[in-house]
Amino acid sequence: MADEHEITPWDVSDTFQEAQYEKVAREFGAKIIDEQLKNEIKDLAGEVHRFIQYGIFFAHRDLDQLLDGYRKGRKFYLYTGRGPSGKIHLGHLIPFMFTKWLQDRFDVDLIIQITDDEKYIFRDTSQADLEKYTRSNILDILSLGFKPEKTHVMVDSRNSDLLYNYGIKVAKHITASTVKSVFGLKDSDNIGKFFFTSIQSVPAFIVSAITGHNVPCLIPYAIDQDPHFKISRDILPKLGYEKPASIISKFIPSLKGSGKMSSSDETSGIYLDDDGKTIKRKLMKYAFSGGRDTMEEQRRLGANPDVDFAFNTYRMLEPDMGKVSKIYEEYRSGQILSGEMKMIAYEKITGFFETLNSRRDSVMKNMNDYMFNPERFL
Amino acid sequence: MADEHEITPWDVSDTFQEAQYEKVAREFGAKIIDEQLKNEIKDLAGEVHRFIQYGIFFAHRDLDQLLDGYRKGRKFYLYTGRGPSGKIHLGHLIPFMFTKWLQDRFDVDLIIQITDDEKYIFRDTSQADLEKYTRSNILDILSLGFKPEKTHVMVDSRNSDLLYNYGIKVAKHITASTVKSVFGLKDSDNIGKFFFTSIQSVPAFIVSAITGHNVPCLIPYAIDQDPHFKISRDILPKLGYEKPASIISKFIPSLKGSGKMSSSDETSGIYLDDDGKTIKRKLMKYAFSGGRDTMEEQRRLGANPDVDFAFNTYRMLEPDMGKVSKIYEEYRSGQILSGEMKMIAYEKITGFFETLNSRRDSVMKNMNDYMFNPERFL
């Protein structure tokens, strides 16, 4: 039981290690993405996204079946989300960058659920902060460049009519026992927490509900969200809907090297509103380094890029895998020093932020075009 | 604990007796309506409604304070409701008849909540039946003659946006332990049941929430609904709203004499769509009688009107308490026989139904005018 509860959507044990990912995924009932599936993705998408190649998106549920259907002409839609409990940092963007790639390559609709109700129920964020983060998070996410005509941002508090009416259909099939065992909830937890997973299940079938016919759904998410969708997969067939498929990522390591990036600790990540000076300072001062203690040692023994925040961040943002391999090799072998690696990451991050900034005004002006509206699916 | 659970909104023990009402009300923390309060009502309303005089509405929470405020110029609003799980029978109308009197005498707004979501979560009623009962129940209730300009029918599935957004504020302050102990829920119950009481609390403060200042709320209900409002009273002050006051009724005895009238057994009550022939047959065949086995015995010993369905129904519908006393005396003394008592009730019921029918067309045509709309409170 302890193992089962090591990861829930609200709690990840501090001792969670890289080596445990595959074990946990298998225990959850997900499959590891294998060569055959990568080939299928390459065949259909034209490439295998670097996040899959790097093993960041590493597991799935029924992605093979979904792609099989796609090959035969059945379009799916994407569903992902975010709880707006704080400002957005680089780690938060990883699943959205990947989702954007999926949208582009498969040319499909995307629902982005902003679970402000979840954050209200589970945290002590004030209403004013929730509204502020909701707005700024949406803006940050949309600046990645999603297609306005196929992107549907569902803010739970604004779409509560649909969410509650469909949510109770899900809730009717979930017992308190189930949410206790799946999420580790206790009798001392509030009844909003007990109910919430019903709301998070709704976007997984809302397009089918609106259109009146089954439209397959693919959900990219970090592994801590798996319990929600394990439940969705159990319940949806009882309501006449298909099980959603999923593609599952690891957590993005924090600036300080362990755990996932946290939005409650400002020094744990690089935020989208950090200026160049702040980014440089954070990298130099806090970023966990795979380098050695002295320059001499570094030159002689080389670094460990795999655990290095600067290298990993660079790797996330650089689509040219040849360039990444070269840097990896030079850093590993001692040709590049830690400070230099941090500057390489710095350039990459600021360049990436500039791209986002260049889109922000236009996104802000047209934000309404992206908002969820059931009629857009008809 | 067994005692505490003898009455919940979903279950009333078969062995529940008249004599237990006051005990249960006191255990729940409600007060019995005393002479002083009756005098206050008479003073403000011009009369004491017969349902209070007959002890049908027999207990309250903070009604004295609410009337005190009213005397000083603070208008309150009324909130009552119904779960649309079946057709409406006479027993269902009792609280609404009383509520109409309150609306007329105090000239106040009234919210009628139709909890179709509750019925979905707690029963196996189909969606189609729920919609049918929702519509016909609303029509039946409104035919009593509520003021359209001050009556606001809130159907949960249609007002789910407000109900869910405010409901989670309530839910955040209620633990699973609480709903287990108050409603007797178990881990094997679905999470919709755990959450539902939050939704039922919302109309108790919605007018305050909409207008931005505290408006007192008075809730007339049968005692089985008390657990919901006991919770509301605990939570609302935490959200900055006043505790709702309440006026509490006994159950209406069923046609067959024990338990409350049930909508799942057609012979347990007289339905609003029963025709004259059916009403007569039900009264003659099924109605529990306080009379004697033979006419001779009846003439000699008299009847027991207090347990007699026909007499009690007549008493509910006849506003002239002098007439009622006369019939009571004649029936009790043996001058009136059971069959005659049933005919007196029959005349009264059919006359009452004619009044309702005479209003139905106009209500049906103007049903939208009665529907809840937050802007009507501004």
Coordinates of C-alpha atoms in Angstrom, one line a residue, chain A:
Chain A
M1 CA 0.0 0.0 0.0
A2 CA 2.8 2.4 0.9
D3 CA 4.2 1.9 -2.6
E4 CA 0.9 2.4 -4.2
H5 CA 0.6 5.8 -2.5
E6 CA 4.1 7.0 -3.2
I7 CA 2.6 9.0 -6.2
T8 CA -0.7 10.7 -6.1
P9 CA -1.7 13.8 -7.9
W10 CA -1.1 15.8 -4.7
D11 CA 1.9 14.1 -3.3
V12 CA 5.1 12.6 -4.6
S13 CA 7.5 11.1 -2.1
D14 CA 10.8 12.9 -1.8
T15 CA 12.7 9.6 -2.1
F16 CA 11.2 8.9 -5.5
Q17 CA 14.0 7.9 -7.9
E18 CA 14.4 7.8 -11.7
A19 CA 14.8 4.0 -11.5
Q20 CA 11.3 3.6 -10.1
Y21 CA 9.5 5.1 -13.0
E22 CA 9.1 2.0 -15.1
K23 CA 8.2 -0.1 -12.0
V24 CA 5.5 2.4 -11.0
A25 CA 4.1 2.7 -14.5
R26 CA 3.8 -1.1 -14.8
E27 CA 2.3 -1.3 -11.3
F28 CA -0.3 1.3 -12.5
G29 CA -1.1 -0.9 -15.4
A30 CA 0.5 1.3 -18.1
K31 CA 2.9 0.0 -20.8
I32 CA 6.4 1.2 -21.6
I33 CA 6.8 2.8 -25.0
D34 CA 8.7 0.3 -27.1
E35 CA 10.5 0.4 -30.4
Q36 CA 7.5 -0.9 -32.3
L37 CA 5.4 1.9 -31.0
K38 CA 8.1 4.5 -31.8
N39 CA 8.2 3.2 -35.3
E40 CA 4.4 3.6 -35.6
I41 CA 4.7 7.2 -34.3
K42 CA 7.4 8.0 -36.8
D43 CA 5.4 6.5 -39.6
L44 CA 2.3 8.6 -38.8
A45 CA 3.9 11.8 -37.4
G46 CA 7.0 11.9 -39.6
E47 CA 9.3 11.9 -36.6
V48 CA 9.5 10.7 -33.0
H49 CA 9.5 13.8 -30.8
R50 CA 12.8 14.2 -28.8
F51 CA 10.8 13.9 -25.5
I52 CA 10.0 10.4 -26.4
Q53 CA 13.5 9.6 -27.6
Y54 CA 14.9 11.0 -24.4
G55 CA 12.5 8.8 -22.4
I56 CA 10.7 11.7 -20.8
F57 CA 7.4 10.5 -22.3
F58 CA 8.1 6.9 -21.5
A59 CA 4.8 5.0 -20.9
H60 CA 1.3 4.8 -22.3
R61 CA -2.2 3.3 -22.1
D62 CA -3.7 2.1 -25.4
L63 CA -1.7 4.5 -27.5
D64 CA -1.0 1.7 -30.0
Q65 CA -4.8 1.1 -30.4
L66 CA -5.4 4.9 -30.8
L67 CA -2.8 5.2 -33.5
D68 CA -4.2 2.1 -35.2
G69 CA -7.5 3.8 -35.4
Y70 CA -5.9 7.0 -36.6
R71 CA -4.2 5.1 -39.4
K72 CA -7.6 3.9 -40.5
G73 CA -9.0 7.4 -40.5
R74 CA -10.4 7.9 -37.0
K75 CA -9.4 11.3 -35.7
F76 CA -8.8 11.6 -32.0
Y77 CA -8.6 14.7 -29.7
L78 CA -6.1 15.6 -27.1
Y79 CA -6.8 16.5 -23.5
T80 CA -4.4 17.9 -21.0
G81 CA -4.5 20.4 -18.2
R82 CA -3.0 22.4 -15.3
G83 CA -4.0 23.3 -11.8
P84 CA -3.4 27.1 -11.6
S85 CA -1.8 27.2 -8.2
G86 CA 1.1 29.4 -9.0
K87 CA 3.3 30.9 -11.8
I88 CA 4.4 28.8 -14.6
H89 CA 8.0 27.6 -14.8
L90 CA 9.9 25.7 -17.5
G91 CA 9.0 22.3 -16.1
H92 CA 5.3 23.0 -16.4
L93 CA 5.7 23.7 -20.1
I94 CA 7.2 20.3 -21.0
P95 CA 3.9 18.4 -21.3
F96 CA 2.4 21.4 -23.2
M97 CA 5.3 21.6 -25.6
F98 CA 4.8 17.9 -26.3
T99 CA 1.1 18.3 -26.7
K100 CA 1.6 21.1 -29.2
W101 CA 3.8 18.8 -31.2
L102 CA 1.0 16.2 -31.1
Q103 CA -1.5 18.8 -32.2
D104 CA 0.7 19.9 -35.1
R105 CA 1.7 16.5 -36.3
F106 CA -1.8 14.9 -36.1
D107 CA -3.8 18.1 -36.7
V108 CA -6.3 17.4 -33.9
D109 CA -8.4 19.3 -31.4
L110 CA -7.1 19.9 -28.0
I111 CA -8.9 20.6 -24.7
I112 CA -6.8 22.3 -22.0
Q113 CA -8.5 22.0 -18.6
I114 CA -7.6 24.6 -16.0
T115 CA -8.6 23.1 -12.7
D116 CA -9.1 26.2 -10.6
D117 CA -11.7 24.2 -8.6
E118 CA -9.2 21.6 -7.7
K119 CA -6.7 24.2 -6.4
Y120 CA -9.5 25.8 -4.4
I121 CA -10.5 22.5 -2.8
F122 CA -7.0 21.1 -2.1
R123 CA -5.1 24.3 -1.2
D124 CA -5.5 27.6 0.6
T125 CA -5.0 29.8 -2.5
S126 CA -7.2 32.9 -2.3
Q127 CA -9.9 33.5 -4.9
A128 CA -8.0 36.5 -6.1
D129 CA -4.7 34.6 -6.6
L130 CA -6.6 31.7 -8.3
E131 CA -8.0 34.2 -10.8
K132 CA -4.7 35.8 -11.4
Y133 CA -2.9 32.5 -11.9
T134 CA -5.7 31.2 -14.1
R135 CA -5.3 34.1 -16.5
S136 CA -1.5 34.2 -16.5
N137 CA -1.1 30.4 -16.8
I138 CA -3.5 30.3 -19.8
L139 CA -1.5 33.1 -21.4
D140 CA 1.8 31.4 -20.8
I141 CA 0.5 28.1 -22.2
L142 CA -1.1 29.6 -25.3
S143 CA 2.1 31.5 -26.1
L144 CA 3.6 28.1 -27.1
G145 CA 1.7 28.6 -30.3
F146 CA -1.3 26.2 -30.2
K147 CA -3.7 26.4 -33.2
P148 CA -6.5 28.8 -32.1
E149 CA -9.1 27.0 -34.2
K150 CA -8.4 23.6 -32.6
T151 CA -7.6 24.7 -29.1
H152 CA -10.3 24.8 -26.4
V153 CA -9.4 26.1 -22.9
M154 CA -11.8 24.8 -20.3
V155 CA -11.7 26.7 -17.0
D156 CA -13.5 24.6 -14.5
S157 CA -15.2 27.5 -12.7
R158 CA -16.5 28.9 -16.1
N159 CA -17.5 25.5 -17.5
S160 CA -19.0 24.2 -14.3
D161 CA -22.4 23.6 -15.8
L162 CA -21.1 20.9 -18.2
L163 CA -18.5 19.6 -15.7
Y164 CA -21.0 19.1 -12.9
N165 CA -23.8 17.6 -15.0
Y166 CA -21.4 15.1 -16.6
G167 CA -19.3 14.8 -13.4
I168 CA -22.2 13.3 -11.4
K169 CA -22.6 10.6 -14.1
V170 CA -19.0 9.6 -13.4
A171 CA -19.4 10.1 -9.6
K172 CA -22.3 7.7 -9.5
H173 CA -19.9 4.8 -10.4
I174 CA -17.1 5.7 -8.0
T175 CA -17.2 4.7 -4.3
A176 CA -15.6 6.5 -1.5
S177 CA -13.5 3.3 -1.0
T178 CA -12.1 3.7 -4.4
V179 CA -10.9 7.3 -4.0
K180 CA -9.5 6.4 -0.6
S181 CA -7.4 3.6 -2.0
V182 CA -6.5 5.3 -5.3
F183 CA -5.7 8.8 -3.9
G184 CA -5.0 8.0 -0.3
L185 CA -7.8 10.2 0.9
K186 CA -9.0 9.9 4.5
D187 CA -12.3 10.5 6.3
S188 CA -10.8 13.7 7.6
D189 CA -10.5 15.0 4.1
N190 CA -13.2 17.3 2.7
I191 CA -16.0 16.0 0.5
G192 CA -14.8 18.3 -2.4
K193 CA -11.6 16.2 -2.6
F194 CA -13.7 13.0 -2.7
F195 CA -15.8 14.3 -5.6
F196 CA -13.1 16.1 -7.6
T197 CA -11.8 13.1 -9.7
S198 CA -15.3 13.1 -11.4
I199 CA -14.7 16.6 -12.7
Q200 CA -11.3 15.7 -14.1
S201 CA -12.8 12.7 -15.9
V202 CA -15.3 14.8 -17.9
P203 CA -13.0 16.2 -20.6
A204 CA -12.0 12.7 -21.4
F205 CA -15.4 12.1 -23.0
I206 CA -16.9 15.6 -23.4
V207 CA -16.3 15.6 -27.2
S208 CA -18.1 12.3 -27.5
A209 CA -20.9 13.6 -25.3
I210 CA -21.3 16.8 -27.3
T211 CA -21.1 15.3 -30.7
G212 CA -23.2 12.2 -29.8
H213 CA -20.6 9.7 -31.2
N214 CA -17.5 8.3 -29.7
V215 CA -14.4 10.3 -30.5
P216 CA -11.1 8.8 -29.2
C217 CA -9.2 10.8 -26.6
L218 CA -5.5 10.9 -25.9
I219 CA -4.3 12.4 -22.7
P220 CA -0.6 13.4 -22.2
Y221 CA 0.2 13.8 -18.5
A222 CA 2.9 13.3 -15.9
I223 CA 2.7 10.0 -14.1
D224 CA 1.4 11.6 -10.8
Q225 CA -1.9 12.2 -12.6
D226 CA -2.4 8.6 -13.6
P227 CA -4.7 7.7 -10.8
H228 CA -7.4 10.0 -12.2
F229 CA -7.3 8.5 -15.6
K230 CA -7.1 4.9 -14.3
I231 CA -10.5 5.7 -12.8
S232 CA -11.8 7.4 -16.0
R233 CA -10.8 4.2 -17.9
D234 CA -12.8 2.1 -15.4
I235 CA -15.9 4.3 -15.5
L236 CA -16.3 5.6 -19.1
P237 CA -17.3 2.3 -20.7
K238 CA -20.1 2.1 -18.2
L239 CA -21.4 5.4 -19.5
G240 CA -21.1 4.2 -23.1
Y241 CA -17.8 6.0 -23.9
E242 CA -14.4 4.7 -25.0
K243 CA -11.6 4.4 -22.5
P244 CA -9.2 7.4 -23.1
A245 CA -5.6 6.5 -24.2
S246 CA -2.7 8.2 -22.6
I247 CA 1.0 9.0 -23.0
I248 CA 2.8 9.4 -19.7
S249 CA 5.8 11.5 -18.8
K250 CA 8.3 11.5 -15.9
F251 CA 8.5 14.5 -13.7
I252 CA 10.8 17.3 -14.7
P253 CA 13.7 17.5 -12.2
S254 CA 13.8 20.7 -10.2
L255 CA 16.5 23.4 -10.4
K256 CA 17.9 21.9 -7.2
G257 CA 18.2 18.4 -8.6
S258 CA 15.6 16.3 -6.8
G259 CA 11.9 16.0 -6.7
K260 CA 9.7 17.7 -9.2
M261 CA 9.8 21.5 -9.8
S262 CA 7.5 23.0 -7.3
S263 CA 5.5 26.2 -7.8
S264 CA 5.6 26.9 -4.1
D265 CA 9.4 27.4 -4.0
E266 CA 10.6 30.3 -6.2
T267 CA 14.1 29.0 -6.4
S268 CA 13.0 25.5 -7.5
G269 CA 12.5 26.6 -11.1
I270 CA 13.0 29.2 -13.8
Y271 CA 9.7 31.1 -14.3
L272 CA 8.4 32.5 -17.5
D273 CA 8.5 36.0 -16.0
D274 CA 12.1 35.8 -14.8
D275 CA 14.3 38.3 -16.6
G276 CA 17.7 37.5 -18.0
K277 CA 19.5 38.6 -14.9
T278 CA 17.4 36.4 -12.7
I279 CA 17.7 33.4 -15.0
K280 CA 21.5 33.8 -15.0
R281 CA 21.6 34.1 -11.2
K282 CA 19.3 31.1 -10.6
L283 CA 21.4 29.0 -13.0
M284 CA 24.7 30.0 -11.5
K285 CA 23.6 29.9 -7.9
Y286 CA 21.0 27.2 -7.5
A287 CA 21.0 24.9 -10.6
F288 CA 22.1 21.4 -9.6
S289 CA 25.3 20.6 -11.5
G290 CA 26.6 17.3 -12.7
G291 CA 30.1 18.8 -12.8
R292 CA 33.0 18.3 -10.4
D293 CA 34.1 20.4 -7.5
T294 CA 37.1 21.9 -9.1
M295 CA 38.0 23.0 -12.7
E296 CA 41.0 20.6 -12.6
E297 CA 38.8 17.6 -11.7
Q298 CA 36.2 18.6 -14.3
R299 CA 38.8 18.7 -17.0
R300 CA 40.2 15.3 -15.9
L301 CA 37.0 13.4 -15.0
G302 CA 34.3 15.2 -17.0
A303 CA 30.7 15.9 -15.8
N304 CA 27.6 13.8 -15.4
P305 CA 25.2 15.5 -17.8
D306 CA 22.3 13.2 -17.0
V307 CA 21.7 14.8 -13.6
D308 CA 22.7 18.3 -14.6
F309 CA 19.9 20.9 -14.6
A310 CA 21.5 23.1 -17.2
F311 CA 22.2 20.3 -19.6
N312 CA 18.7 18.8 -19.2
T313 CA 17.1 22.1 -19.8
Y314 CA 19.2 22.8 -22.9
R315 CA 18.3 19.3 -24.1
M316 CA 14.5 20.0 -23.6
L317 CA 14.6 23.2 -25.7
E318 CA 17.0 22.2 -28.5
P319 CA 15.2 20.2 -31.3
D320 CA 18.5 19.4 -33.1
M321 CA 19.5 16.2 -31.4
G322 CA 22.9 16.2 -33.2
K323 CA 23.8 19.4 -31.4
V324 CA 22.6 18.0 -28.1
S325 CA 24.8 14.9 -28.5
K326 CA 27.8 17.0 -29.2
I327 CA 27.3 19.1 -26.1
Y328 CA 26.6 16.0 -24.1
E329 CA 29.9 14.4 -25.2
E330 CA 31.9 17.6 -24.6
Y331 CA 30.4 18.1 -21.2
R332 CA 30.8 14.5 -20.2
S333 CA 34.4 14.4 -21.4
G334 CA 35.5 17.6 -19.6
Q335 CA 35.9 19.9 -22.6
I336 CA 32.9 22.0 -21.4
L337 CA 33.0 23.3 -17.8
S338 CA 29.9 23.6 -15.6
G339 CA 29.8 27.4 -15.9
E340 CA 30.0 27.1 -19.7
M341 CA 27.2 24.6 -19.7
K342 CA 25.1 27.0 -17.7
M343 CA 25.7 29.7 -20.2
I344 CA 24.7 27.5 -23.0
A345 CA 21.5 26.7 -21.2
Y346 CA 21.1 30.4 -20.4
E347 CA 21.2 31.3 -24.1
K348 CA 18.8 28.6 -25.0
I349 CA 16.3 29.6 -22.3
T350 CA 16.3 33.3 -23.1
G351 CA 15.9 32.5 -26.8
F352 CA 12.9 30.3 -26.0
F353 CA 11.4 33.0 -23.8
E354 CA 11.8 35.6 -26.5
T355 CA 9.8 33.3 -28.9
L356 CA 7.1 33.1 -26.3
N357 CA 7.1 36.8 -25.6
S358 CA 6.8 37.6 -29.3
R359 CA 3.5 35.7 -29.3
R360 CA 2.0 37.0 -26.1
D361 CA 0.3 40.2 -27.3
S362 CA -1.5 38.5 -30.1
V363 CA -2.6 35.6 -27.8
M364 CA -3.8 38.1 -25.1
K365 CA -5.8 40.0 -27.7
N366 CA -7.4 36.8 -29.0
M367 CA -7.8 34.8 -25.8
N368 CA -11.5 34.5 -26.2
D369 CA -11.0 32.6 -29.4
Y370 CA -9.3 29.8 -27.5
M371 CA -12.0 29.4 -24.8
F372 CA -14.0 26.2 -24.6
N373 CA -17.4 26.4 -26.3
P374 CA -19.4 23.2 -26.9
E375 CA -20.7 24.6 -30.2
R376 CA -17.2 24.7 -31.7
F377 CA -17.3 20.9 -31.8
L378 CA -20.6 20.7 -33.8

